[in-house]
PDB file of C-alpha atoms in Angstrom:
ATOM      1  CA  MET A   1       0.850-151.075 146.899  1.00 89.00           C
ATOM      2  CA  ASN A   2       2.833-153.352 146.962  1.00 96.00           C
ATOM      3  CA  VAL A   3       6.172-152.748 144.900  1.00 98.00           C
ATOM      4  CA  LEU A   4       9.909-154.385 144.956  1.00 97.00           C
ATOM      5  CA  VAL A   5      13.048-152.393 143.250  1.00 98.00           C
ATOM      6  CA  MET A   6      15.886-155.744 143.700  1.00 96.00           C
ATOM      7  CA  GLY A   7      19.163-155.220 142.263  1.00 95.00           C
ATOM      8  CA  VAL A   8      21.313-158.584 140.873  1.00 91.00           C
ATOM      9  CA  GLY A   9      24.397-159.483 140.972  1.00 89.00           C
ATOM     10  CA  ASN A  10      28.075-160.055 141.720  1.00 89.00           C
ATOM     11  CA  LEU A  11      29.631-157.815 143.702  1.00 88.00           C
ATOM     12  CA  LEU A  12      33.825-159.717 143.159  1.00 91.00           C
ATOM     13  CA  LEU A  13      32.642-160.049 139.643  1.00 89.00           C
ATOM     14  CA  GLN A  14      33.974-156.072 138.668  1.00 93.00           C
ATOM     15  CA  ASP A  15      30.135-154.923 136.041  1.00 94.00           C
ATOM     16  CA  GLU A  16      27.891-157.824 137.632  1.00 91.00           C
ATOM     17  CA  GLY A  17      27.759-155.119 141.082  1.00 94.00           C
ATOM     18  CA  ALA A  18      25.817-153.056 139.200  1.00 96.00           C
ATOM     19  CA  GLY A  19      22.655-154.117 140.013  1.00 95.00           C
ATOM     20  CA  GLY A  20      23.015-153.992 143.851  1.00 96.00           C
ATOM     21  CA  LYS A  21      25.067-150.851 143.045  1.00 97.00           C
ATOM     22  CA  ALA A  22      22.510-149.167 141.710  1.00 98.00           C
ATOM     23  CA  VAL A  23      20.116-150.162 143.996  1.00 98.00           C
ATOM     24  CA  GLU A  24      22.239-148.637 146.678  1.00 98.00           C
ATOM     25  CA  GLU A  25      22.536-145.339 145.620  1.00 98.00           C
ATOM     26  CA  PHE A  26      18.805-145.476 144.726  1.00 98.00           C
ATOM     27  CA  ALA A  27      18.204-145.900 148.409  1.00 98.00           C
ATOM     28  CA  ARG A  28      20.507-143.358 148.795  1.00 98.00           C
ATOM     29  CA  LYS A  29      18.822-140.679 146.631  1.00 98.00           C
ATOM     30  CA  TYR A  30      15.341-140.877 146.988  1.00 98.00           C
ATOM     31  CA  ARG A  31      12.763-141.163 149.610  1.00 98.00           C
ATOM     32  CA  VAL A  32       9.907-143.579 149.408  1.00 98.00           C
ATOM     33  CA  PRO A  33       6.702-144.664 151.202  1.00 98.00           C
ATOM     34  CA  PRO A  34       5.698-147.433 152.451  1.00 97.00           C
ATOM     35  CA  GLY A  35       4.682-150.158 150.328  1.00 96.00           C
ATOM     36  CA  VAL A  36       7.819-150.446 148.479  1.00 98.00           C
ATOM     37  CA  GLU A  37      10.923-152.372 149.507  1.00 97.00           C
ATOM     38  CA  ILE A  38      14.310-151.482 148.298  1.00 98.00           C
ATOM     39  CA  LEU A  39      16.639-154.768 147.856  1.00 96.00           C
ATOM     40  CA  ASP A  40      20.199-156.058 146.996  1.00 94.00           C
ATOM     41  CA  GLY A  41      19.186-159.386 145.741  1.00 90.00           C
ATOM     42  CA  GLY A  42      22.875-160.803 145.323  1.00 86.00           C
ATOM     43  CA  THR A  43      23.736-164.182 143.725  1.00 80.00           C
ATOM     44  CA  SER A  44      20.635-165.401 145.231  1.00 79.00           C
ATOM     45  CA  GLY A  45      18.172-167.260 143.241  1.00 76.00           C
ATOM     46  CA  ILE A  46      14.795-169.445 144.253  1.00 79.00           C
ATOM     47  CA  GLU A  47      15.132-168.227 147.908  1.00 84.00           C
ATOM     48  CA  LEU A  48      14.468-164.950 146.734  1.00 85.00           C
ATOM     49  CA  LEU A  49      10.530-165.563 145.826  1.00 85.00           C
ATOM     50  CA  GLN A  50       8.812-164.710 148.996  1.00 86.00           C
ATOM     51  CA  TYR A  51       9.891-160.771 148.638  1.00 91.00           C
ATOM     52  CA  ILE A  52       8.865-161.254 144.679  1.00 90.00           C
ATOM     53  CA  GLN A  53       5.398-163.404 144.719  1.00 87.00           C
ATOM     54  CA  GLY A  54       2.130-160.950 144.771  1.00 87.00           C
ATOM     55  CA  ARG A  55       3.679-157.724 143.944  1.00 94.00           C
ATOM     56  CA  ASP A  56       2.279-155.192 142.247  1.00 96.00           C
ATOM     57  CA  LEU A  57       5.433-153.907 140.794  1.00 96.00           C
ATOM     58  CA  LEU A  58       9.332-155.936 140.276  1.00 95.00           C
ATOM     59  CA  ILE A  59      11.956-153.477 139.144  1.00 97.00           C
ATOM     60  CA  LEU A  60      14.822-155.741 138.712  1.00 94.00           C
ATOM     61  CA  VAL A  61      18.488-154.009 137.685  1.00 95.00           C
ATOM     62  CA  ASP A  62      21.312-155.923 136.209  1.00 91.00           C
ATOM     63  CA  VAL A  63      24.094-156.310 133.412  1.00 90.00           C
ATOM     64  CA  ILE A  64      22.396-157.578 130.424  1.00 88.00           C
ATOM     65  CA  ARG A  65      24.445-158.382 127.688  1.00 84.00           C
ATOM     66  CA  SER A  66      23.013-156.666 124.236  1.00 82.00           C
ATOM     67  CA  GLY A  67      25.148-155.689 121.899  1.00 87.00           C
ATOM     68  CA  ASN A  68      25.351-152.029 123.120  1.00 92.00           C
ATOM     69  CA  PRO A  69      28.599-150.382 124.364  1.00 96.00           C
ATOM     70  CA  CYS A  70      29.253-150.331 127.832  1.00 95.00           C
ATOM     71  CA  GLY A  71      27.482-147.768 129.924  1.00 96.00           C
ATOM     72  CA  THR A  72      24.584-148.373 127.887  1.00 96.00           C
ATOM     73  CA  LEU A  73      21.104-148.722 129.717  1.00 97.00           C
ATOM     74  CA  THR A  74      18.142-150.228 128.265  1.00 93.00           C
ATOM     75  CA  ARG A  75      14.616-151.164 129.638  1.00 94.00           C
ATOM     76  CA  PHE A  76      12.990-154.334 129.645  1.00 90.00           C
ATOM     77  CA  GLU A  77       9.205-154.607 130.052  1.00 90.00           C
ATOM     78  CA  GLY A  78       7.049-157.938 131.082  1.00 76.00           C
ATOM     79  CA  GLN A  79       7.497-160.988 129.038  1.00 72.00           C
ATOM     80  CA  HIS A  80      11.070-159.726 127.713  1.00 65.00           C
ATOM     81  CA  VAL A  81      12.187-159.946 131.116  1.00 71.00           C
ATOM     82  CA  PRO A  82      12.448-163.459 132.047  1.00 63.00           C
ATOM     83  CA  ALA A  83      13.389-164.535 128.206  1.00 62.00           C
ATOM     84  CA  LEU A  84      16.397-162.750 128.808  1.00 61.00           C
ATOM     85  CA  PHE A  85      17.751-164.734 131.997  1.00 59.00           C
ATOM     86  CA  ARG A  86      17.524-168.192 129.711  1.00 59.00           C
ATOM     87  CA  ASP A  87      20.170-166.477 127.648  1.00 58.00           C
ATOM     88  CA  LYS A  88      22.759-166.241 130.835  1.00 50.00           C
ATOM     89  CA  ILE A  89      26.116-164.513 131.820  1.00 52.00           C
ATOM     90  CA  SER A  90      26.741-164.786 135.473  1.00 51.00           C
ATOM     91  CA  PRO A  91      25.829-168.166 137.538  1.00 50.00           C
ATOM     92  CA  HIS A  92      23.376-165.846 139.596  1.00 48.00           C
ATOM     93  CA  GLN A  93      20.930-165.304 136.590  1.00 51.00           C
ATOM     94  CA  LEU A  94      20.023-169.035 136.327  1.00 50.00           C
ATOM     95  CA  GLY A  95      19.287-168.131 139.518  1.00 67.00           C
ATOM     96  CA  ILE A  96      16.954-165.437 139.135  1.00 73.00           C
ATOM     97  CA  SER A  97      15.852-166.885 135.199  1.00 73.00           C
ATOM     98  CA  ASP A  98      14.636-170.232 137.588  1.00 78.00           C
ATOM     99  CA  LEU A  99      13.478-168.032 139.969  1.00 79.00           C
ATOM    100  CA  LEU A 100      11.117-165.767 137.401  1.00 77.00           C
ATOM    101  CA  ALA A 101       9.949-169.469 136.044  1.00 79.00           C
ATOM    102  CA  VAL A 102       8.223-170.575 139.268  1.00 81.00           C
ATOM    103  CA  CYS A 103       7.088-167.710 139.762  1.00 78.00           C
ATOM    104  CA  GLN A 104       4.866-167.804 136.462  1.00 79.00           C
ATOM    105  CA  MET A 105       4.813-171.662 137.301  1.00 82.00           C
ATOM    106  CA  THR A 106       2.661-170.700 140.302  1.00 84.00           C
ATOM    107  CA  ASP A 107       0.725-166.972 139.708  1.00 81.00           C
ATOM    108  CA  ALA A 108       3.310-166.202 142.392  1.00 80.00           C
ATOM    109  CA  MET A 109       4.480-163.257 139.260  1.00 83.00           C
ATOM    110  CA  PRO A 110       4.296-159.624 140.864  1.00 90.00           C
ATOM    111  CA  GLU A 111       1.746-157.903 138.100  1.00 90.00           C
ATOM    112  CA  LYS A 112       4.437-155.102 135.952  1.00 93.00           C
ATOM    113  CA  VAL A 113       8.085-156.483 135.969  1.00 91.00           C
ATOM    114  CA  VAL A 114      10.425-154.139 134.217  1.00 94.00           C
ATOM    115  CA  LEU A 115      14.224-154.507 134.127  1.00 91.00           C
ATOM    116  CA  PHE A 116      16.854-151.678 134.068  1.00 96.00           C
ATOM    117  CA  GLY A 117      19.782-153.324 132.625  1.00 92.00           C
ATOM    118  CA  ILE A 118      23.527-152.220 131.999  1.00 94.00           C
ATOM    119  CA  GLU A 119      25.942-153.241 129.184  1.00 94.00           C
ATOM    120  CA  PRO A 120      29.049-154.619 131.162  1.00 94.00           C
ATOM    121  CA  LYS A 121      32.515-153.895 130.438  1.00 94.00           C
ATOM    122  CA  SER A 122      34.433-156.729 132.011  1.00 90.00           C
ATOM    123  CA  LEU A 123      32.818-159.603 134.582  1.00 88.00           C
ATOM    124  CA  ASP A 124      36.563-160.770 135.396  1.00 89.00           C
ATOM    125  CA  THR A 125      36.897-160.645 139.156  1.00 92.00           C
ATOM    126  CA  GLY A 126      37.407-157.444 140.958  1.00 91.00           C
ATOM    127  CA  LEU A 127      35.392-155.009 142.848  1.00 93.00           C
ATOM    128  CA  THR A 128      35.497-151.922 141.420  1.00 96.00           C
ATOM    129  CA  LEU A 129      33.321-150.840 138.285  1.00 97.00           C
ATOM    130  CA  SER A 130      34.681-149.708 134.478  1.00 96.00           C
ATOM    131  CA  ASP A 131      34.780-146.060 134.367  1.00 97.00           C
ATOM    132  CA  GLU A 132      31.816-146.802 131.722  1.00 97.00           C
ATOM    133  CA  VAL A 133      29.073-148.570 134.164  1.00 97.00           C
ATOM    134  CA  ALA A 134      30.273-146.384 137.170  1.00 98.00           C
ATOM    135  CA  ALA A 135      29.143-142.850 135.088  1.00 98.00           C
ATOM    136  CA  ASN A 136      25.812-144.451 134.956  1.00 98.00           C
ATOM    137  CA  ILE A 137      25.232-146.037 138.692  1.00 98.00           C
ATOM    138  CA  GLY A 138      23.087-142.537 139.095  1.00 98.00           C
ATOM    139  CA  ARG A 139      21.320-142.057 135.809  1.00 98.00           C
ATOM    140  CA  LEU A 140      20.485-145.756 136.547  1.00 97.00           C
ATOM    141  CA  ALA A 141      18.785-145.078 140.051  1.00 98.00           C
ATOM    142  CA  ASP A 142      17.320-142.081 138.278  1.00 98.00           C
ATOM    143  CA  LEU A 143      15.139-144.002 135.859  1.00 98.00           C
ATOM    144  CA  VAL A 144      14.606-146.258 138.501  1.00 98.00           C
ATOM    145  CA  ALA A 145      12.663-143.208 140.405  1.00 98.00           C
ATOM    146  CA  GLU A 146      11.374-142.368 136.766  1.00 98.00           C
ATOM    147  CA  GLU A 147       9.542-146.473 136.566  1.00 98.00           C
ATOM    148  CA  LEU A 148       8.353-145.905 140.313  1.00 98.00           C
ATOM    149  CA  ARG A 149       6.916-142.260 139.446  1.00 98.00           C
ATOM    150  CA  LEU A 150       5.257-143.619 136.580  1.00 97.00           C
ATOM    151  CA  PHE A 151       3.118-146.159 138.381  1.00 97.00           C
ATOM    152  CA  GLY A 152       1.923-143.303 140.794  1.00 97.00           C
ATOM    153  CA  VAL A 153       4.711-143.798 143.179  1.00 98.00           C
ATOM    154  CA  LYS A 154       5.617-140.662 144.900  1.00 97.00           C
ATOM    155  CA  VAL A 155       9.525-140.486 145.023  1.00 98.00           C
ATOM    156  CA  GLU A 156      11.313-137.558 146.465  1.00 97.00           C
ATOM    157  CA  PRO A 157      14.751-137.101 145.998  1.00 97.00           C
ATOM    158  CA  TYR A 158      16.539-136.731 149.935  1.00 93.00           C
ATOM    159  CA  SER A 159      17.518-133.367 149.929  1.00 77.00           C
TER     160      SER A 159
END
């Protein structure tokens, strides 16, 4: 098993930091076996290639504008994921879009790619999440755990 759980986003732009906060919460709440790596990819782009190529499963967590109320959680899988990053809402998503395109062109794409998105309220400069997004960070971490379990990964909560 070769799995990466990666949050992406900019912690300096309020809700844009939700991906990193969610994987941080996941790491705080859950114990994972060897073969599962947890990473805050921040605003990096192509330099993340070394972390994602050849994975069995890649779980991305990021903000996604889907037209739903702020704080809404959505799940996307497979070819829908690269397509979502082509409709960028922030500069880091250009890097992720390029990264996924390189993976597709070089046969380095993980076998399965899942994106958990959360609808942002504000992408203004600031270090805190909106109340609507903050209220769903724990649930987002739980969804990551559920996805890993569906993939056959033994995920256990810390006592």
